[in-house]
mmCIF file of C-alpha atoms in Angstrom:
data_model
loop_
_atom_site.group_PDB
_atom_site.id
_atom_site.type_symbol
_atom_site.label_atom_id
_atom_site.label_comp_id
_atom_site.label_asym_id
_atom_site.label_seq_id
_atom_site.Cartn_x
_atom_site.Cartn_y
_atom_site.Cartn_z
ATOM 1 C CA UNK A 1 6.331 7.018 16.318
ATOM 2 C CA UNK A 2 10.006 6.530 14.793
ATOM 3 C CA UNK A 3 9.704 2.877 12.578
ATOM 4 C CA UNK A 4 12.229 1.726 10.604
ATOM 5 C CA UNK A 5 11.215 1.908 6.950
ATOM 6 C CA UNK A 6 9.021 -0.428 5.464
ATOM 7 C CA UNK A 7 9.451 -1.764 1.854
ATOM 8 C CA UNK A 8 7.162 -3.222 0.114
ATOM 9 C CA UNK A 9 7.912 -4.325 -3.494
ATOM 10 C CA UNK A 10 5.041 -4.317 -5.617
ATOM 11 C CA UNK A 11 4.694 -7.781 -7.858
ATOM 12 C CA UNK A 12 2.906 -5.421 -10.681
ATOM 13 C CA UNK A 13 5.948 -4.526 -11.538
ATOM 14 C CA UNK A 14 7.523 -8.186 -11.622
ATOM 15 C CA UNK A 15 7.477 -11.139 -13.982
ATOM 16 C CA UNK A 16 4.104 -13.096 -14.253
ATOM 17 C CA UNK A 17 5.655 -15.958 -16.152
ATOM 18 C CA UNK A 18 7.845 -16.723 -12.602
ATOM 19 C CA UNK A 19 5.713 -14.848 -9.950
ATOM 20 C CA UNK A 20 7.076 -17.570 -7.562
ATOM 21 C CA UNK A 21 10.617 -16.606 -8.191
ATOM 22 C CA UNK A 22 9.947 -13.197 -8.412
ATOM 23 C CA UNK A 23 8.623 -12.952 -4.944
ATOM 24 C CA UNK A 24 11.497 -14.819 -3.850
ATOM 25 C CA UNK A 25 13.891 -12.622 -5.272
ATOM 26 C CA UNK A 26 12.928 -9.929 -2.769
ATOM 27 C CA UNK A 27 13.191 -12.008 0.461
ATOM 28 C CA UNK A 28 15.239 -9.501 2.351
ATOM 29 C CA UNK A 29 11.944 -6.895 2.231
ATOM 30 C CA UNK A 30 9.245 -5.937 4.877
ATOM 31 C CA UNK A 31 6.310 -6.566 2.852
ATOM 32 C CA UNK A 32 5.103 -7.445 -0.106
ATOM 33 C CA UNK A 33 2.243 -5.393 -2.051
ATOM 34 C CA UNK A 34 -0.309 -6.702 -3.997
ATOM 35 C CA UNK A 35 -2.225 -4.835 -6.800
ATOM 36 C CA UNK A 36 -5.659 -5.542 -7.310
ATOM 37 C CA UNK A 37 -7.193 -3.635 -10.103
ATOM 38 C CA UNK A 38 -11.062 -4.508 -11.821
ATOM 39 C CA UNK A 39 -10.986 -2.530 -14.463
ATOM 40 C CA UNK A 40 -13.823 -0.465 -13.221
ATOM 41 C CA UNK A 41 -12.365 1.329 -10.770
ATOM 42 C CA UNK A 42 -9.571 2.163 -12.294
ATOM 43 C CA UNK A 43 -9.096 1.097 -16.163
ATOM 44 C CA UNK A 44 -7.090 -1.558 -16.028
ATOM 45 C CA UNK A 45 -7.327 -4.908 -15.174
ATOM 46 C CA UNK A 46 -4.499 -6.719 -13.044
ATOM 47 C CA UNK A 47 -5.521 -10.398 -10.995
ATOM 48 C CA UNK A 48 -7.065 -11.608 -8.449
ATOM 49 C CA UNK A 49 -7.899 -13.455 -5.111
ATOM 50 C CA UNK A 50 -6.189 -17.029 -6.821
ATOM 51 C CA UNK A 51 -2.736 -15.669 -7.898
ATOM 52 C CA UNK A 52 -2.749 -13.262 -4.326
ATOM 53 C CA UNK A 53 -3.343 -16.728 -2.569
ATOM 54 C CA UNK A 54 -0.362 -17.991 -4.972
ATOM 55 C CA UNK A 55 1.976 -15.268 -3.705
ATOM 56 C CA UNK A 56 0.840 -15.994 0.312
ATOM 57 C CA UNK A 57 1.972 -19.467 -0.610
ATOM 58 C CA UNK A 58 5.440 -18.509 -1.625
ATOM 59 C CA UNK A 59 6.273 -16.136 0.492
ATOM 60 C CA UNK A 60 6.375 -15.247 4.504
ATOM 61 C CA UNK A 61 6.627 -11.736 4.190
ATOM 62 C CA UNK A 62 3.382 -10.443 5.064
ATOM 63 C CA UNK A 63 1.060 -9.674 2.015
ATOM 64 C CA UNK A 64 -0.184 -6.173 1.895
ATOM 65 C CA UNK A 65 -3.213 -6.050 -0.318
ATOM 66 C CA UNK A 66 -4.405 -2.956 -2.124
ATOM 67 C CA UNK A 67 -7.706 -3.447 -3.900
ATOM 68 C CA UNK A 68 -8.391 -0.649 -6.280
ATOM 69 C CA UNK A 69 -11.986 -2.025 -7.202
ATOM 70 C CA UNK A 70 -15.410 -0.977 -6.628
ATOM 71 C CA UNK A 71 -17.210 -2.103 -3.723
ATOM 72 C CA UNK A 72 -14.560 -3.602 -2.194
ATOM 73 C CA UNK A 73 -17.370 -4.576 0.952
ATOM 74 C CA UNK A 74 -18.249 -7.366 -1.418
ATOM 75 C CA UNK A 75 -14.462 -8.829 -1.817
ATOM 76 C CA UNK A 76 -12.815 -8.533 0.994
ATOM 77 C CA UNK A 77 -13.210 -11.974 2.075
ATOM 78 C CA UNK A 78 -11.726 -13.590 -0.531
ATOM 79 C CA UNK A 79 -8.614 -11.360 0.372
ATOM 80 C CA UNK A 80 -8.759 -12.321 3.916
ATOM 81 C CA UNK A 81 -8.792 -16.172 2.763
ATOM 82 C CA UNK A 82 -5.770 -15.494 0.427
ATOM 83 C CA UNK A 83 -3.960 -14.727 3.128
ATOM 84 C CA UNK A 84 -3.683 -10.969 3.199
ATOM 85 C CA UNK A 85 -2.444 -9.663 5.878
ATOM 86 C CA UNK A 86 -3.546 -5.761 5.276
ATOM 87 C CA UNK A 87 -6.486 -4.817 3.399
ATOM 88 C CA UNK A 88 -6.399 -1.271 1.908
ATOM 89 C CA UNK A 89 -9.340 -0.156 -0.014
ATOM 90 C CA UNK A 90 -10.078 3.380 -1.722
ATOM 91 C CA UNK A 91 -12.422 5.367 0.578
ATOM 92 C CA UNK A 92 -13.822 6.878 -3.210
ATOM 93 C CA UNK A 93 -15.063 2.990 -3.392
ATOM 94 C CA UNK A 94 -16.766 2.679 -0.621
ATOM 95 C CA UNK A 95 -20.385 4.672 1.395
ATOM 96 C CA UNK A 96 -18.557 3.359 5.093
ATOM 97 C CA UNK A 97 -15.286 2.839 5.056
ATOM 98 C CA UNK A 98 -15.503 2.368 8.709
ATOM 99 C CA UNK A 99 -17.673 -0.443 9.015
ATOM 100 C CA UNK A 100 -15.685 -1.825 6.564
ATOM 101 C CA UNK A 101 -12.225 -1.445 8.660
ATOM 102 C CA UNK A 102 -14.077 -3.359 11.205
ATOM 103 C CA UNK A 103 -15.019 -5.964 9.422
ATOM 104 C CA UNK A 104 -10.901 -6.686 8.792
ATOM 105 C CA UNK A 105 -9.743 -5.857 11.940
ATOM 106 C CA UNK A 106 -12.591 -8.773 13.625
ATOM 107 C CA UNK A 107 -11.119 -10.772 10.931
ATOM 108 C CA UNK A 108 -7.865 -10.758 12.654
ATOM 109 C CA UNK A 109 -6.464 -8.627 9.365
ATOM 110 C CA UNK A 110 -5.208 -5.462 9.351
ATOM 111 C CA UNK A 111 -7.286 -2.903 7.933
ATOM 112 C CA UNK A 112 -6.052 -0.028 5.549
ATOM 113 C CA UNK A 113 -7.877 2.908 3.277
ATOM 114 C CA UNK A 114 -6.235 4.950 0.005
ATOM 115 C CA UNK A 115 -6.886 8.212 -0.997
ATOM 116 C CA UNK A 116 -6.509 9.195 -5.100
ATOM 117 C CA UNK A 117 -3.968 12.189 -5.739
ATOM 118 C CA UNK A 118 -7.485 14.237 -6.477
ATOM 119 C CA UNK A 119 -8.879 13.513 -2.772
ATOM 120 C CA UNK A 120 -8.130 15.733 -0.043
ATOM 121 C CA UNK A 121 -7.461 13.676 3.438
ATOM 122 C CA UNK A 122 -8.616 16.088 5.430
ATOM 123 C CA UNK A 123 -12.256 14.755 5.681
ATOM 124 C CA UNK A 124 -10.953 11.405 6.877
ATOM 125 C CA UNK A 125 -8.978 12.233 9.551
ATOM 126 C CA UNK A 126 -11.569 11.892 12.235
ATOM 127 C CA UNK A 127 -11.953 8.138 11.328
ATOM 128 C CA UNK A 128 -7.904 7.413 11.737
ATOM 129 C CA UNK A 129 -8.608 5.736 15.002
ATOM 130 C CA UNK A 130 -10.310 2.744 13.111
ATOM 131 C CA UNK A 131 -7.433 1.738 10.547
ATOM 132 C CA UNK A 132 -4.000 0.487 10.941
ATOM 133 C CA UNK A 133 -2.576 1.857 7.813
ATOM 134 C CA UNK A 134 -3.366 4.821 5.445
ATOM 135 C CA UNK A 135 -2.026 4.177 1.772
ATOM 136 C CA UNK A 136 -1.466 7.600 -0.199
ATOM 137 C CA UNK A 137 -1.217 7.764 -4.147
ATOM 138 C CA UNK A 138 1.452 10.086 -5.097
ATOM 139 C CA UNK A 139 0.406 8.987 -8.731
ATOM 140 C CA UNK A 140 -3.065 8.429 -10.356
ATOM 141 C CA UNK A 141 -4.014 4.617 -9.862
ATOM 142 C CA UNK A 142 -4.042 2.199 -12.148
ATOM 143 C CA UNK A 143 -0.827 1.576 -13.984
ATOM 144 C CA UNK A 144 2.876 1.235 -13.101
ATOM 145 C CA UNK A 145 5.714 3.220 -14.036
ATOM 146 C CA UNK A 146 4.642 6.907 -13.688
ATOM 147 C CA UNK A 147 5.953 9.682 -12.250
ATOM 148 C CA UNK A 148 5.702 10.665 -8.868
ATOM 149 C CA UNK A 149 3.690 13.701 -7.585
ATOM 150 C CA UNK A 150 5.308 15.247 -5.033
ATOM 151 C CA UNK A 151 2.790 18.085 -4.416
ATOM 152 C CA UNK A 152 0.671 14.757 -2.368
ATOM 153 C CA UNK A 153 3.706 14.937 -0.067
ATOM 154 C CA UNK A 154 1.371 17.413 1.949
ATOM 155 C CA UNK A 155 -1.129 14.912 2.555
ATOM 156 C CA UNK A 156 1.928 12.534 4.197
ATOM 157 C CA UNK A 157 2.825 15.823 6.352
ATOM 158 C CA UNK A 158 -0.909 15.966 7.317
ATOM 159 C CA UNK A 159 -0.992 12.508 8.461
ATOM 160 C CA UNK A 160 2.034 12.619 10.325
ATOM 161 C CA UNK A 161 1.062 15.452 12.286
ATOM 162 C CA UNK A 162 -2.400 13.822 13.263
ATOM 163 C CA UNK A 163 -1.140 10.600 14.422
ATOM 164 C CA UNK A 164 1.373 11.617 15.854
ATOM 165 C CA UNK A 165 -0.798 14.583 18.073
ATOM 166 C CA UNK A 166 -3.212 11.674 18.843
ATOM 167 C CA UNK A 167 -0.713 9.088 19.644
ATOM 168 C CA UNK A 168 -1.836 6.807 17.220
ATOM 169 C CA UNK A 169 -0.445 3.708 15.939
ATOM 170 C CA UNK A 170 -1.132 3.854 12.032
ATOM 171 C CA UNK A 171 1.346 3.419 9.244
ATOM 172 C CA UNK A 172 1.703 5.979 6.738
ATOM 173 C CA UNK A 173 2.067 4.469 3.007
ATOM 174 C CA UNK A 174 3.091 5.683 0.050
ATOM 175 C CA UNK A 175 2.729 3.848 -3.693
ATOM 176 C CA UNK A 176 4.080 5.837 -6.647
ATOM 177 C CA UNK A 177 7.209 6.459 -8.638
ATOM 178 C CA UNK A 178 8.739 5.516 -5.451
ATOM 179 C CA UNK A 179 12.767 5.313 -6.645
ATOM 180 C CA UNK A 180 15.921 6.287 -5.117
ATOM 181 C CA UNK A 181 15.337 9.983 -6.480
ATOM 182 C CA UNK A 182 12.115 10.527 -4.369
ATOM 183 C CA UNK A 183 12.388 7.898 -0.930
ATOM 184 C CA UNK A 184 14.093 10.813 0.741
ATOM 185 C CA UNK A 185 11.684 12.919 0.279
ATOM 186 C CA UNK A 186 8.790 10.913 0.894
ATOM 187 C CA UNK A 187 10.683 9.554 4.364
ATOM 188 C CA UNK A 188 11.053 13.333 5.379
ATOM 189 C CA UNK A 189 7.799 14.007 4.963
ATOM 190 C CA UNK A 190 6.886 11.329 7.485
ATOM 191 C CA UNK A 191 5.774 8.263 5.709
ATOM 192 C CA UNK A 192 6.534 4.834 7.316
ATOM 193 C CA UNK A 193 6.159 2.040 4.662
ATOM 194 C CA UNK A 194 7.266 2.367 0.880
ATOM 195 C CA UNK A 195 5.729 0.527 -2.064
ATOM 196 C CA UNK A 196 8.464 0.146 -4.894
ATOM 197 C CA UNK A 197 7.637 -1.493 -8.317
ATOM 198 C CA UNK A 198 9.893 -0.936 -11.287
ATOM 199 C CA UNK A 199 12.691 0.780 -8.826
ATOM 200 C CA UNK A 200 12.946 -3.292 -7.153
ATOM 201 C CA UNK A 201 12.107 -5.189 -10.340
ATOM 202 C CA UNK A 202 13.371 -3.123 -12.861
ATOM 203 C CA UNK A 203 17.120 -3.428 -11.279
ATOM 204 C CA UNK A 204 19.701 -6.172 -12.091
ATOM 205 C CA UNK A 205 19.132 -7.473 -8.579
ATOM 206 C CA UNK A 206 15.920 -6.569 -6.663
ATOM 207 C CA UNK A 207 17.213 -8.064 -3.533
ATOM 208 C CA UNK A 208 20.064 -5.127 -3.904
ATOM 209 C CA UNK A 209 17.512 -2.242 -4.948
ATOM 210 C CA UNK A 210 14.929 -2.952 -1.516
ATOM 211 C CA UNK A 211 18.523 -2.825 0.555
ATOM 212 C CA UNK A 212 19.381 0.908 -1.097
ATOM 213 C CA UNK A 213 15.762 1.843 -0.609
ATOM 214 C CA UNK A 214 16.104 1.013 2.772
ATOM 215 C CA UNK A 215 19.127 2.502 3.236
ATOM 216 C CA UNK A 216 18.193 5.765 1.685
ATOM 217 C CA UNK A 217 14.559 6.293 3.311
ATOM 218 C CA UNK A 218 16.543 6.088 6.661
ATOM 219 C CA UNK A 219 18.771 8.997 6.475
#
């Protein structure tokens, strides 16, 4: 299914001290993507259900909420009462990721799983039918600003080819050194939706730097 690309500036990248204006800066994108980190998980620590509810408040772009946390069966509510309107968790989190998907979709929210660079998709294919959106890491979770991997492009090309056999409607996501140097490559491959941090906030004008990423993820 051709979509027109998704971009989804991630507020781990932005200012804390003026979330509210940060989020506002980047009106003119698709989404906007929410880091949740427990320190368990993965070792670092970022915020939680109160400030995503903040954002939801400040924004109508739709929130798309990625918690990288342990048993994320145990939190998702308090995303879905923020105001998320994706939930992607990490399948290594999680002993049933499906019964978890349909516990978000009979929320009314749409439901979304990660893989780490490390995990092969393969095995989770079978389940694709259940989930709305499929979030890979093309870095290792946990902290901003590295570089991308662009051996995980396979997994993308994987995807692409399954969903699109099967007829499915499931966004393919990708979150990780997403820049203008690497959007081209990871829109070729077949992914759908884009999650930019420091290549929105790290630019004189973040409004400016979702329109080139848009621009350049659609040739």
């Amino acid at each position: 299914m051709q979509r027109k690309p998704i971009i989804a500036p991630s507020i781990l990248a932005a200012d804390f001290s003026k979330l509210g204006t940060e989020v506002e800066a980047v009106s003119n994108a698709d989404w906007i993507h929410v880091d949740i980190m427990d320190g368990h998980f993965v070792p670092n620590l970022s915020f939680g259900p109160d400030v995503t509810k903040a954002v939801h408040k400040s924004t109508s772009l739709p929130l798309d909420v990625h918690l990288m946390i342990e048993a994320p069966e145990k939190w998702v509510q308090h995303y879905i009462d923020a105001g998320a309107h994706c939930v992607i968790f990490h399948v290594e989190a999680t002993d049933d990721p499906v019964a978890l998907a349909r516990t978000l979709r009979s929320a009314g929210v749409r439901a979304g799983f990660s893989v780490k660079p490390g995990t092969p998709i393969e095995p989770y294919l079978d389940m694709l039918e259940e989930f709305d959106e499929v979030l890979v890491m093309s870095v290792e979770p946990g902290f901003g600003g590295q570089s991308f991997m662009p051996d995980q492009l396979a997994k993308v090309r994987t995807l692409r080819t399954a969903i699109d056999e099967r007829g499915l409607d499931v966004i393919i996501e990708i979150d990780g050194g997403i820049s203008a140097d690497t959007i081209a490559q990871a829109a070729e491959a077949g992914c759908d939706a884009f999650v930019a941090g420091s290549a929105v906030y790290g630019k004189p004008s973040p409004a400016q730097a979702v329109d080139e990423l848009r621009k350049l993820a659609s040739r």
